């Protein structure tokens, strides 16, 4: 039921406290037309479409219009940050009919409401290269979301990492469309067991500071072959909802971008769920956005509540347009409620021992070991069992550093820092520590210890979602926000918030100068130095990498991150991660990035592909990561046509300890002077020492195809394509085999005349 505009904010806050805005399940316990509709769909008496139509016939126009935006009044606007981590935001509840509405919760690294399990951030999970693990994370996030009274989780972010300076890089799965597609689909499938899954931010949203304004120009090939395939994959995996992004694409804000929201998303891909706007500033026109295919204005009664009743009355909004969106929303909600896991979770699932154990497992699997040289007889890691004295040094050593403080922030009941993790794991070892501000002290502690561990990197001040973005036109909020006290209050609060939460795009890809100095100081004092990097994307290592024997990427590792790091450093677990992006030697090897740009061109020259095409060697290639054992890969055979295929790869653990590897299969047009590697598939495998096996890797043909913008048909890209199994993006194609001998052509059903070899 719509809360009328006069309702006090106090009532909402109180509602949050008492959980008056309760879950779908509470509502379903009673009998109501909605509950009956869900039951009828569950037992097969009605289709979800029929059930939605039936409900619509019982609704007044005002109730139907109420489905199309958030339920809380605009006065709640300044209180969004306070409410977001306390209560689901509701859109389209109609209590008269028992319709619970969309009950929203973020986010990507766990549930933002209350004290929930904080998983490693999304990019860390990308580094696991393990979709089945990601699906388990999805199940856990969906379960905790539902236990908090929400039925909709905006946790699936599949924007591509076009440049590592993007402030929200930590919320995505890195630079590769196939990796992003598989991981995002796995999360979606997991989340959907309990709640509806929302995939965001559609589309081409990978700059932060100007996210509300920036206009992305993109050619047809790059749009469909680089920036959209993973969105389609997640839609195919069953995403219930899509969130439109704030930015513009080809001159149109995404909420009014009919070309993408309707022509591509619905007509070309067949998406049948509903689209919501990104919050507050993401709806630009009440009627035009609805006509373009954006169904729900989130999260408050802002533009639509004001404009739609009159537009409907005067015929400026077609009744069929309103009904079409209402049908999409109700059909999706009913369908999901009828098919989700029937058991309703209690709050005991939140941050339960099982979920903490999962957070630990994921963090371990995400840690990427980039360098591990011998100092003396053996590689520095894992730490020698005889170690008696460690120095743990650095600004981030004793910190709970879980990621940015934007909308995906999770506040877990407890967190383990790297220092605490090491202390727990090594109770008999003397551990000395300093934050490194006093470099002389850092040097003397390092010199006195057998091994020094330096924990440095980024935090919420260096990168993250930007709370305040320059030049936001608060005019979109309505007349009273263009001037007057509300506007002043809003701007005042935004500026106040910006003092605490900086975030935004990164101004540099290097460590802070003080962190770089600290590394030099410590390694000079003790050559047995391990550097642990904490961040949400690439950090350039050129000015110090050669000096340190061991280097790991530990990301924002979640509430169990410190324990996971300790288990990797001590060797009780393997560093299971592989880079989900290339680590270049120079920013100049990446696309130009201007965080103040109001317009930008996206093309197909980004990440590892750009380095390949321009002939730059990376510091560490995409997909790279070491383990503690020695594993070899050999491609045996493969089949591939334009609809996909698979490869058999022989994998042998030639080392003397158990270990994992990620079998990666790449293709490239080797007729080019500089072949550009395209990841087609991957599979993580763990082997006992001396064991060998053959793994089957599913291949996605997408990166070898091109889309004809007139016919919308996909066909093989020309060239001499070759395929290779590898442990990271290849720097040589000498061992590659031919991928296909003729140019194939597929129709929309995926029938190919291309001949796999
Ligand atoms: C973010 C979304 C998020 C929403 C609600 C927006 O600012 O861009 O990712 O889901 O806030 O928290």
PDB file of C-alpha atoms in Angstrom, residues 363-364 366-372 380-383 452-457 511 529-535 539 541 544 548-555 564-571 573-577 579 583 620 625-626 628:
ATOM      1  CA  UNK A 363      38.722 -15.754   0.531  1.00  0.00           C
ATOM      2  CA  UNK A 364      41.321 -18.527   0.402  1.00  0.00           C
ATOM      3  CA  UNK A 366      40.577 -15.770  -4.167  1.00  0.00           C
ATOM      4  CA  UNK A 367      44.111 -14.985  -3.000  1.00  0.00           C
ATOM      5  CA  UNK A 368      46.462 -14.628  -5.958  1.00  0.00           C
ATOM      6  CA  UNK A 369      50.112 -15.453  -5.489  1.00  0.00           C
ATOM      7  CA  UNK A 370      52.020 -13.444  -8.087  1.00  0.00           C
ATOM      8  CA  UNK A 371      55.587 -14.021  -7.086  1.00  0.00           C
ATOM      9  CA  UNK A 372      57.311 -16.516  -4.819  1.00  0.00           C
ATOM     10  CA  UNK A 380      59.653 -17.730   0.697  1.00  0.00           C
ATOM     11  CA  UNK A 381      56.104 -19.098   0.849  1.00  0.00           C
ATOM     12  CA  UNK A 382      54.613 -20.976   2.493  1.00  0.00           C
ATOM     13  CA  UNK A 383      56.324 -19.751   5.636  1.00  0.00           C
ATOM     14  CA  UNK A 452      58.537  -9.530   7.296  1.00  0.00           C
ATOM     15  CA  UNK A 453      54.996  -9.307   5.946  1.00  0.00           C
ATOM     16  CA  UNK A 454      53.943  -5.919   4.617  1.00  0.00           C
ATOM     17  CA  UNK A 455      50.200  -5.371   4.242  1.00  0.00           C
ATOM     18  CA  UNK A 456      49.475  -2.312   2.110  1.00  0.00           C
ATOM     19  CA  UNK A 457      47.015  -1.180  -0.515  1.00  0.00           C
ATOM     20  CA  UNK A 511      50.169   2.502  -4.064  1.00  0.00           C
ATOM     21  CA  UNK A 529      59.786  -9.790   2.748  1.00  0.00           C
ATOM     22  CA  UNK A 530      56.307 -10.764   1.610  1.00  0.00           C
ATOM     23  CA  UNK A 531      54.080  -7.992   0.231  1.00  0.00           C
ATOM     24  CA  UNK A 532      50.327  -8.451   0.593  1.00  0.00           C
ATOM     25  CA  UNK A 533      48.219  -6.100  -1.529  1.00  0.00           C
ATOM     26  CA  UNK A 534      44.677  -5.224  -0.503  1.00  0.00           C
ATOM     27  CA  UNK A 535      42.532  -3.579  -3.171  1.00  0.00           C
ATOM     28  CA  UNK A 539      47.915  -1.854  -8.492  1.00  0.00           C
ATOM     29  CA  UNK A 541      54.077  -2.692  -8.957  1.00  0.00           C
ATOM     30  CA  UNK A 544      59.226  -2.031  -6.166  1.00  0.00           C
ATOM     31  CA  UNK A 548      60.451  -8.231  -3.187  1.00  0.00           C
ATOM     32  CA  UNK A 549      60.643 -12.019  -3.406  1.00  0.00           C
ATOM     33  CA  UNK A 550      56.983 -12.744  -2.600  1.00  0.00           C
ATOM     34  CA  UNK A 551      53.849 -10.882  -3.614  1.00  0.00           C
ATOM     35  CA  UNK A 552      50.152 -11.657  -3.139  1.00  0.00           C
ATOM     36  CA  UNK A 553      46.843 -10.008  -3.962  1.00  0.00           C
ATOM     37  CA  UNK A 554      44.459 -10.512  -1.024  1.00  0.00           C
ATOM     38  CA  UNK A 555      41.648  -8.110  -2.094  1.00  0.00           C
ATOM     39  CA  UNK A 564      42.204 -16.994   4.956  1.00  0.00           C
ATOM     40  CA  UNK A 565      45.351 -14.964   4.357  1.00  0.00           C
ATOM     41  CA  UNK A 566      47.044 -16.613   7.317  1.00  0.00           C
ATOM     42  CA  UNK A 567      46.134 -20.062   6.055  1.00  0.00           C
ATOM     43  CA  UNK A 568      47.658 -19.268   2.666  1.00  0.00           C
ATOM     44  CA  UNK A 569      50.817 -17.722   4.144  1.00  0.00           C
ATOM     45  CA  UNK A 570      51.349 -20.664   6.467  1.00  0.00           C
ATOM     46  CA  UNK A 571      50.580 -23.165   3.729  1.00  0.00           C
ATOM     47  CA  UNK A 573      45.771 -23.837   2.218  1.00  0.00           C
ATOM     48  CA  UNK A 574      46.744 -23.125  -1.378  1.00  0.00           C
ATOM     49  CA  UNK A 575      46.513 -19.634  -2.874  1.00  0.00           C
ATOM     50  CA  UNK A 576      43.648 -20.543  -5.218  1.00  0.00           C
ATOM     51  CA  UNK A 577      43.227 -17.219  -7.053  1.00  0.00           C
ATOM     52  CA  UNK A 579      43.978 -12.509 -11.813  1.00  0.00           C
ATOM     53  CA  UNK A 583      48.330  -6.115 -14.364  1.00  0.00           C
ATOM     54  CA  UNK A 620      51.317 -10.230 -14.887  1.00  0.00           C
ATOM     55  CA  UNK A 625      48.486 -16.900 -10.399  1.00  0.00           C
ATOM     56  CA  UNK A 626      50.897 -19.339  -8.817  1.00  0.00           C
ATOM     57  CA  UNK A 628      52.482 -24.132  -4.148  1.00  0.00           C
TER      58      UNK A 628
END
